[in-house]
PDB file of C-alpha atoms in Angstrom:
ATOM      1  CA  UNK Y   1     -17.312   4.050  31.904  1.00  0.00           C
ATOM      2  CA  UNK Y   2     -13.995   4.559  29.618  1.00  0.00           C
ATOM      3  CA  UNK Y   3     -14.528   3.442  26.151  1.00  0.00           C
ATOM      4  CA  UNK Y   4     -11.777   0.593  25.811  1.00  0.00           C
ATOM      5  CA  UNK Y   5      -9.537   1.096  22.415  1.00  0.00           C
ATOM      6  CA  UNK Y   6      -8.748  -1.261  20.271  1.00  0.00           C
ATOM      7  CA  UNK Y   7      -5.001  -1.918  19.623  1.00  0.00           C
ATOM      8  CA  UNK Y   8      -5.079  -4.696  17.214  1.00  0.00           C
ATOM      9  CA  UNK Y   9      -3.849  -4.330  13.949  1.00  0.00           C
ATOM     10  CA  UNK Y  10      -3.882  -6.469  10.985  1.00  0.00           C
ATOM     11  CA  UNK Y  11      -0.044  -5.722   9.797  1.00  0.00           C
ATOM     12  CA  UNK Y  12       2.883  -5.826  11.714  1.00  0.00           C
ATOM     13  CA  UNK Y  13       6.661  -5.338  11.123  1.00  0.00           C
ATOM     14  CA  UNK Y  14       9.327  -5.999  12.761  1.00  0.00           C
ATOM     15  CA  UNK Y  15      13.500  -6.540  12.247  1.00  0.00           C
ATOM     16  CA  UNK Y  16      15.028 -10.248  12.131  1.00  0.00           C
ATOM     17  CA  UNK Y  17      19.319 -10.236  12.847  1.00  0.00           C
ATOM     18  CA  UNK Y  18      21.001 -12.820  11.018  1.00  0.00           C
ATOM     19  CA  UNK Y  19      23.272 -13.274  14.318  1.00  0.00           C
ATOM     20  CA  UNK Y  20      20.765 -13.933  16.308  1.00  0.00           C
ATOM     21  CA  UNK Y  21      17.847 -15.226  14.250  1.00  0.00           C
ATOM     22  CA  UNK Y  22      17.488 -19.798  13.794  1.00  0.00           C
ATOM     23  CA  UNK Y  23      18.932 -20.922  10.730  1.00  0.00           C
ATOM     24  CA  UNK Y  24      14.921 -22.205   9.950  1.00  0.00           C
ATOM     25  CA  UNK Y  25      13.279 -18.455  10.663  1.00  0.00           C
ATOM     26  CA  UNK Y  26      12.154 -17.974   6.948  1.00  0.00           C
ATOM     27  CA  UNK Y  27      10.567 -22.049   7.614  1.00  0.00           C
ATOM     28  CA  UNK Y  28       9.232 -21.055  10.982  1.00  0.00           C
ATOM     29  CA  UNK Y  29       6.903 -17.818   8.655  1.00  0.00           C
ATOM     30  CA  UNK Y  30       6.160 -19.992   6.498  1.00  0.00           C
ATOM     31  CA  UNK Y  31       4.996 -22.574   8.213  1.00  0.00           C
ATOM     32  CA  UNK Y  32       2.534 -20.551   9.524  1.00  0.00           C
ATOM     33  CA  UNK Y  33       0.899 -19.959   6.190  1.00  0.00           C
ATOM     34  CA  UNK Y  34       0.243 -16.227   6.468  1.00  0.00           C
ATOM     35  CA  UNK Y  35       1.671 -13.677   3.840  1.00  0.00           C
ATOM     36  CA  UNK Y  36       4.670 -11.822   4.218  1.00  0.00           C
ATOM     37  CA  UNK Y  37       7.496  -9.448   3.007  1.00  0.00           C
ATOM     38  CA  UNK Y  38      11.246  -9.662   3.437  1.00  0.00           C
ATOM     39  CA  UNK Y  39      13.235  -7.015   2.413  1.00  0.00           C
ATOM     40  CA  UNK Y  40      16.634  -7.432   1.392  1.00  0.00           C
ATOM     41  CA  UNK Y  41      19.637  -7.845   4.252  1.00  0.00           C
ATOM     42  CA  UNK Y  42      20.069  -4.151   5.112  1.00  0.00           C
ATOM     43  CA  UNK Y  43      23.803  -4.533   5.616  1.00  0.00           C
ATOM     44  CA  UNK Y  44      24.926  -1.184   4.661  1.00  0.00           C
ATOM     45  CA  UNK Y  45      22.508   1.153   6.821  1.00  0.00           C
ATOM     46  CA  UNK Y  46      24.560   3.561   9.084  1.00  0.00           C
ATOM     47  CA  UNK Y  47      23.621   5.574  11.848  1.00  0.00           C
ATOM     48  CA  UNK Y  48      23.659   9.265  12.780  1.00  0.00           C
ATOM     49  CA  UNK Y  49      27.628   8.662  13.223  1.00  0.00           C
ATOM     50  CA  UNK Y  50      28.416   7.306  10.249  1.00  0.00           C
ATOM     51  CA  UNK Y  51      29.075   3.999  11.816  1.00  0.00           C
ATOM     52  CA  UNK Y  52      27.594   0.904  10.598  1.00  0.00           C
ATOM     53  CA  UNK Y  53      24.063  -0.723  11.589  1.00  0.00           C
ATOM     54  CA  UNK Y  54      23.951  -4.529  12.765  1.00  0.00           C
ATOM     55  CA  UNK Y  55      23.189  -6.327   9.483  1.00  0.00           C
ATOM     56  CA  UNK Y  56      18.948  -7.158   9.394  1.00  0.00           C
ATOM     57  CA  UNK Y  57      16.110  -7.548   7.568  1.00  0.00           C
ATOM     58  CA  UNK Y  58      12.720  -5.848   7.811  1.00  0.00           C
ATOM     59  CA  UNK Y  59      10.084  -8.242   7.403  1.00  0.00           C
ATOM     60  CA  UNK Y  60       5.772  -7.264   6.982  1.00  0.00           C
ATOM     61  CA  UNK Y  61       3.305  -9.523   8.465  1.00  0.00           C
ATOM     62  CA  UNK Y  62      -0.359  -9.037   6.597  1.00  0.00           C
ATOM     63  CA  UNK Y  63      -2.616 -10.863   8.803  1.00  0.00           C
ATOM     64  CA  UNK Y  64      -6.141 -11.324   7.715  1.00  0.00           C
ATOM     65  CA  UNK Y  65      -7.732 -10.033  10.582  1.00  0.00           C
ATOM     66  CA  UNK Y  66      -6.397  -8.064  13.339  1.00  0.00           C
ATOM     67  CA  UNK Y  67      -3.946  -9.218  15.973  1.00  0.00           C
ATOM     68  CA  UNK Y  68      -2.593  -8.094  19.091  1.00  0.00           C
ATOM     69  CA  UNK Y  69       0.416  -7.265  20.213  1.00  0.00           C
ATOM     70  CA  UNK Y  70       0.772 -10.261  22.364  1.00  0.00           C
ATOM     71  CA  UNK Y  71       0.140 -12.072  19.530  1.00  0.00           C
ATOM     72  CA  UNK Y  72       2.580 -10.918  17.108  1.00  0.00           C
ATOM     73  CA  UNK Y  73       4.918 -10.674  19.901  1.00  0.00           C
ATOM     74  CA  UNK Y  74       4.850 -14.766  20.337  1.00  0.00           C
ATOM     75  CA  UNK Y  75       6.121 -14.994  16.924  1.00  0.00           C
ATOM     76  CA  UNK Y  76       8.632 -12.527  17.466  1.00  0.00           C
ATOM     77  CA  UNK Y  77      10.014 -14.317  20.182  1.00  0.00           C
ATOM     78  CA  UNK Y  78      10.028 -17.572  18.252  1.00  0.00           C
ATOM     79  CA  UNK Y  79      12.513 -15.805  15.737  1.00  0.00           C
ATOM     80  CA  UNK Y  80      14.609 -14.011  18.665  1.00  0.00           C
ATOM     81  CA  UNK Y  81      13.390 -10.719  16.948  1.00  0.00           C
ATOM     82  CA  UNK Y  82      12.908  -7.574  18.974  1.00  0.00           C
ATOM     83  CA  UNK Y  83       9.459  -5.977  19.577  1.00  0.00           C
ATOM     84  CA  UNK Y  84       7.072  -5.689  16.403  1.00  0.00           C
ATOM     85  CA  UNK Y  85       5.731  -2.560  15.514  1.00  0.00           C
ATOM     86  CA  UNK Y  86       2.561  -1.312  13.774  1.00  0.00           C
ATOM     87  CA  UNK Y  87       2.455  -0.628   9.848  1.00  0.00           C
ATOM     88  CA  UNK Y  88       0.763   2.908   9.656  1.00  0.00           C
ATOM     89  CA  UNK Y  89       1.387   2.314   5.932  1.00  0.00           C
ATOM     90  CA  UNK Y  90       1.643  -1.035   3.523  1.00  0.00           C
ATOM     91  CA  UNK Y  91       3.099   0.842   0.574  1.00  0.00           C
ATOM     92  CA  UNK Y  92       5.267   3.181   2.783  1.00  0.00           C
ATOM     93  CA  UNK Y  93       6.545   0.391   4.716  1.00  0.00           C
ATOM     94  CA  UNK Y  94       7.235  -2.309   1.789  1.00  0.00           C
ATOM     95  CA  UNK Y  95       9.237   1.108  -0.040  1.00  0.00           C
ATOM     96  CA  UNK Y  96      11.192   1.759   2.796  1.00  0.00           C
ATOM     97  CA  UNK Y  97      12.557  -1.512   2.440  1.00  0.00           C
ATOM     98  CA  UNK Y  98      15.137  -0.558  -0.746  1.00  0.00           C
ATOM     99  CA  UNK Y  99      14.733   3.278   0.796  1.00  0.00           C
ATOM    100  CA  UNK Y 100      13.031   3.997  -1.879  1.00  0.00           C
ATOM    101  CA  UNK Y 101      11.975   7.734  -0.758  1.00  0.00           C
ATOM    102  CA  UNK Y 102      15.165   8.297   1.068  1.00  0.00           C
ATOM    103  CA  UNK Y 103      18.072   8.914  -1.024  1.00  0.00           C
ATOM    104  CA  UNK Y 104      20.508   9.806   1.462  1.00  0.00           C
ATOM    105  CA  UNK Y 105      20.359   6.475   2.345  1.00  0.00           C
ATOM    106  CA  UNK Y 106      21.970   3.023   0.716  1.00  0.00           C
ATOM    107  CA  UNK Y 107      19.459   2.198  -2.064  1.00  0.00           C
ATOM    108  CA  UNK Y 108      18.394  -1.291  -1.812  1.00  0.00           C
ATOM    109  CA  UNK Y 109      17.379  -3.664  -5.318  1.00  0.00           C
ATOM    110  CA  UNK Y 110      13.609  -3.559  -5.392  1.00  0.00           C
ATOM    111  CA  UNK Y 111      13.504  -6.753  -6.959  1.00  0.00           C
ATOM    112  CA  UNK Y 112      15.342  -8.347  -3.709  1.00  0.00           C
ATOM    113  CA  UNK Y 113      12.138  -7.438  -1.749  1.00  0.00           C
ATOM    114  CA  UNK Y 114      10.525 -10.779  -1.698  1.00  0.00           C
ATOM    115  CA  UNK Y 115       7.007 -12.112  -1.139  1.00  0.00           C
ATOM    116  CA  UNK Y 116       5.967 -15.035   0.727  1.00  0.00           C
ATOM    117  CA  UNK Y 117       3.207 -17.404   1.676  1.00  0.00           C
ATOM    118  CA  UNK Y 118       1.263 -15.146  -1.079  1.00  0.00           C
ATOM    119  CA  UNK Y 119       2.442 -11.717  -0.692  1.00  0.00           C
ATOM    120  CA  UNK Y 120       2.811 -10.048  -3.590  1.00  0.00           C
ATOM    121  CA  UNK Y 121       5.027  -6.922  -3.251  1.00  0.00           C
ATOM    122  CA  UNK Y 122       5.391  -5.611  -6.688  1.00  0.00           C
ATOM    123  CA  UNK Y 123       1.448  -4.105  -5.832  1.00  0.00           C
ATOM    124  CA  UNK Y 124       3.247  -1.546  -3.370  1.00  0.00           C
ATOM    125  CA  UNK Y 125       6.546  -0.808  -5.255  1.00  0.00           C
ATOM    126  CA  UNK Y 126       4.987   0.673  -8.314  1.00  0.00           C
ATOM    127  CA  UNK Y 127       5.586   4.210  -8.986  1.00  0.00           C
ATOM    128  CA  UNK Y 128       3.728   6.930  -8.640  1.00  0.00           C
ATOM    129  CA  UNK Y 129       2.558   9.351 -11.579  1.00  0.00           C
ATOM    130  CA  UNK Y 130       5.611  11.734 -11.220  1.00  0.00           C
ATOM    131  CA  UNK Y 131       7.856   9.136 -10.532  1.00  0.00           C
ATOM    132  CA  UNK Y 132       6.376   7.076 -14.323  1.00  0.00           C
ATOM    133  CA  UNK Y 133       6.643  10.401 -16.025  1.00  0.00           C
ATOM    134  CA  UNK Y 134      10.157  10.713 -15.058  1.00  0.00           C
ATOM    135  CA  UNK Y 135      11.090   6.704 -16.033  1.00  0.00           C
ATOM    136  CA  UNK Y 136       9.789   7.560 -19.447  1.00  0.00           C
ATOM    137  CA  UNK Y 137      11.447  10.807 -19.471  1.00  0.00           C
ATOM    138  CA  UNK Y 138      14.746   8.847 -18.793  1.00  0.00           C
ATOM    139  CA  UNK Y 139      13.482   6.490 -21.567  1.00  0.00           C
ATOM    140  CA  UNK Y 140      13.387   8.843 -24.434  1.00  0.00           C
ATOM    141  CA  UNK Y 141      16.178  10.257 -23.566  1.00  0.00           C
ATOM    142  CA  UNK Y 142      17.860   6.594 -23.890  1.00  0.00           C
ATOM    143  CA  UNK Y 143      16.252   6.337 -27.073  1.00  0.00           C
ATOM    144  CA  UNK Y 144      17.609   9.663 -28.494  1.00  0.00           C
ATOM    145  CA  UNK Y 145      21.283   8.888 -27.203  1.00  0.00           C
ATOM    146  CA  UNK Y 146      21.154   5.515 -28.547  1.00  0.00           C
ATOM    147  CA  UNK Y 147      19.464   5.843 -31.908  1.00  0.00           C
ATOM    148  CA  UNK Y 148      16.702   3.210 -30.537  1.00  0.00           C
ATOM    149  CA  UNK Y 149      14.577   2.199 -33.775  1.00  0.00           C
ATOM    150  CA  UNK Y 150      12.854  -0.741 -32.517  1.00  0.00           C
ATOM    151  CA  UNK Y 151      10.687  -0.938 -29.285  1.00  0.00           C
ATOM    152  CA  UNK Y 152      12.123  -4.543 -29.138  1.00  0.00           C
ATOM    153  CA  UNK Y 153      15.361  -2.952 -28.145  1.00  0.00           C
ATOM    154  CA  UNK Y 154      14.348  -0.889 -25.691  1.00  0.00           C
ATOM    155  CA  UNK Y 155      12.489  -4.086 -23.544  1.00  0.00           C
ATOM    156  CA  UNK Y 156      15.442  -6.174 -24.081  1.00  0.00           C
ATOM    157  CA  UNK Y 157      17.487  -3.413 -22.671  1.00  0.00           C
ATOM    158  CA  UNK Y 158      15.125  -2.855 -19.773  1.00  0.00           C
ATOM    159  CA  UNK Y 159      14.752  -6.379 -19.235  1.00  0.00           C
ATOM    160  CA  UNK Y 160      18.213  -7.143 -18.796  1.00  0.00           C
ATOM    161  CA  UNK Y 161      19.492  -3.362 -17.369  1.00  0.00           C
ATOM    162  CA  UNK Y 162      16.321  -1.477 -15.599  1.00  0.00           C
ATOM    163  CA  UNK Y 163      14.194  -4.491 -14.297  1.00  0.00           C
ATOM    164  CA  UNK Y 164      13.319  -2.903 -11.502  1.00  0.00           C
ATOM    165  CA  UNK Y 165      11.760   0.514 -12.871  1.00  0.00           C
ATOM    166  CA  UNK Y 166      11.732   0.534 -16.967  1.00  0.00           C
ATOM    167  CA  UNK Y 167      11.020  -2.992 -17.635  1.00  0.00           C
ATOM    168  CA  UNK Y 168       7.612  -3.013 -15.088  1.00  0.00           C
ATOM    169  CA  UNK Y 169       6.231   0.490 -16.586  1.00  0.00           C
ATOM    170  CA  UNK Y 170       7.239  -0.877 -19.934  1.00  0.00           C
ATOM    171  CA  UNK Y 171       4.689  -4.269 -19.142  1.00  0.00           C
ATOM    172  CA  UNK Y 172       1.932  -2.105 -17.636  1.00  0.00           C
ATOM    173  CA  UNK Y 173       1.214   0.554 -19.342  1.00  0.00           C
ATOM    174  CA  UNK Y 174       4.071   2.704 -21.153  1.00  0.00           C
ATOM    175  CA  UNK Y 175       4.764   0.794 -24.206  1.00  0.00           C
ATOM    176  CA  UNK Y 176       2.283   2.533 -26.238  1.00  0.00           C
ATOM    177  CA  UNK Y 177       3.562   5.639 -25.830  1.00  0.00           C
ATOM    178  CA  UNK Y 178       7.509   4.719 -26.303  1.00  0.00           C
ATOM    179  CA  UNK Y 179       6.410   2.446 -29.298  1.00  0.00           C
ATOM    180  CA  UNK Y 180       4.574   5.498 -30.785  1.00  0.00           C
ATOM    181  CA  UNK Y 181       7.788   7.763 -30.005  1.00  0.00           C
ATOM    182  CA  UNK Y 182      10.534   5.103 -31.380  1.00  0.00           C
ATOM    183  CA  UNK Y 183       7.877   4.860 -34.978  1.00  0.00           C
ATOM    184  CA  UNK Y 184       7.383   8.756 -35.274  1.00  0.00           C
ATOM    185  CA  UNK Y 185      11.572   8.916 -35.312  1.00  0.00           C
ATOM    186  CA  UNK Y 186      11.815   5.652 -37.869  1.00  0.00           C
ATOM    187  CA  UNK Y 187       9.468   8.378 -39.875  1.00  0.00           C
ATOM    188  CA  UNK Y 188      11.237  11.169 -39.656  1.00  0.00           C
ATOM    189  CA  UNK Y 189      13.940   9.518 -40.560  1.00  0.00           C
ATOM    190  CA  UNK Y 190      12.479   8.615 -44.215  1.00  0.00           C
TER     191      UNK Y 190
END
């Protein structure tokens, strides 16, 4: 007897088209009450030609227990969405929504990658260790060029310029050590 596989997954992705898509699709998700991920409307992806992509959006599922293709294919229909696909990977997947890891490609705002019904992006966008130690390489550097005395300064700056990288390592865990770098030059300066 052949062992049967299971092909259910718990996340699923798949591509809405604002051409084709109800005006209500975000209301038809959300209705459901299940979490999800939009990214923002990829409307500046080309192809291998050069030649620009039908304008979409990539939206995440996160069921909380597996479904079926079938099953995630009903909703799919309901949006007039083509075939969902299987996530391999949540982070990978929610990144490759502002093409995060592929620069030869149109860089998308991070911070138009929004959650619903619960989801909370910002837990897959954060960067990686060589990724934060080049943010707060960029940040000293800002600090040098721009005789930055005050850590103040620099969070009002990332607030308001570099809210999508600076201002969230800044919150979570790299103020001490640009605090400690902006005091040791206010020192050296006396």
């Amino acid at each position: 007897m052949s062992e049967k596989r299971d092909t259910r997954t718990r996340n699923w992705t798949f591509f809405v088209y604002p051409e084709s898509a109800p005006e209500n699709w975000r209301d038809v998700l959300n209705e459901m009450h299940i979490p999800w991920i939009e990214s923002p409307l990829h409307d500046k992806d080309v192809d291998s030609n050069g030649e620009l992509k039908k304008a979409h959006w990539h939206i995440l599922i996160l069921f909380a227990s597996k479904k079926s293709y079938e099953q995630v294919r009903e909703i799919t229909l309901r949006l007039k969405a083509p075939n969902p696909q299987k996530v391999m990977d949540l982070k990978g997947m929610v990144r490759y929504f502002a093409h995060m890891d592929d620069p030869n490609k149109f860089q998308y705002s991070k911070s138009e990658i929004i959650g619903h019904a619960g989801a909370d992006p910002l837990i897959y966008l954060s960067a990686n260790s060589g990724e934060r130690y080049q943010l707060i390489k960029e940040m000293i550097s800002f600090v040098k060029e721009n005789d930055i005395d005050e850590i103040q300064d620099l969070i009002d700056y990332a607030m308001e310029n570099r809210f999508d990288d600076w201002f969230p390592l800044l919150c979570d865990n790299s103020a001490f050590i640009m605090n400690n770098y902006i005091k040791s030059i206010r020192h050296r300066i006396r």
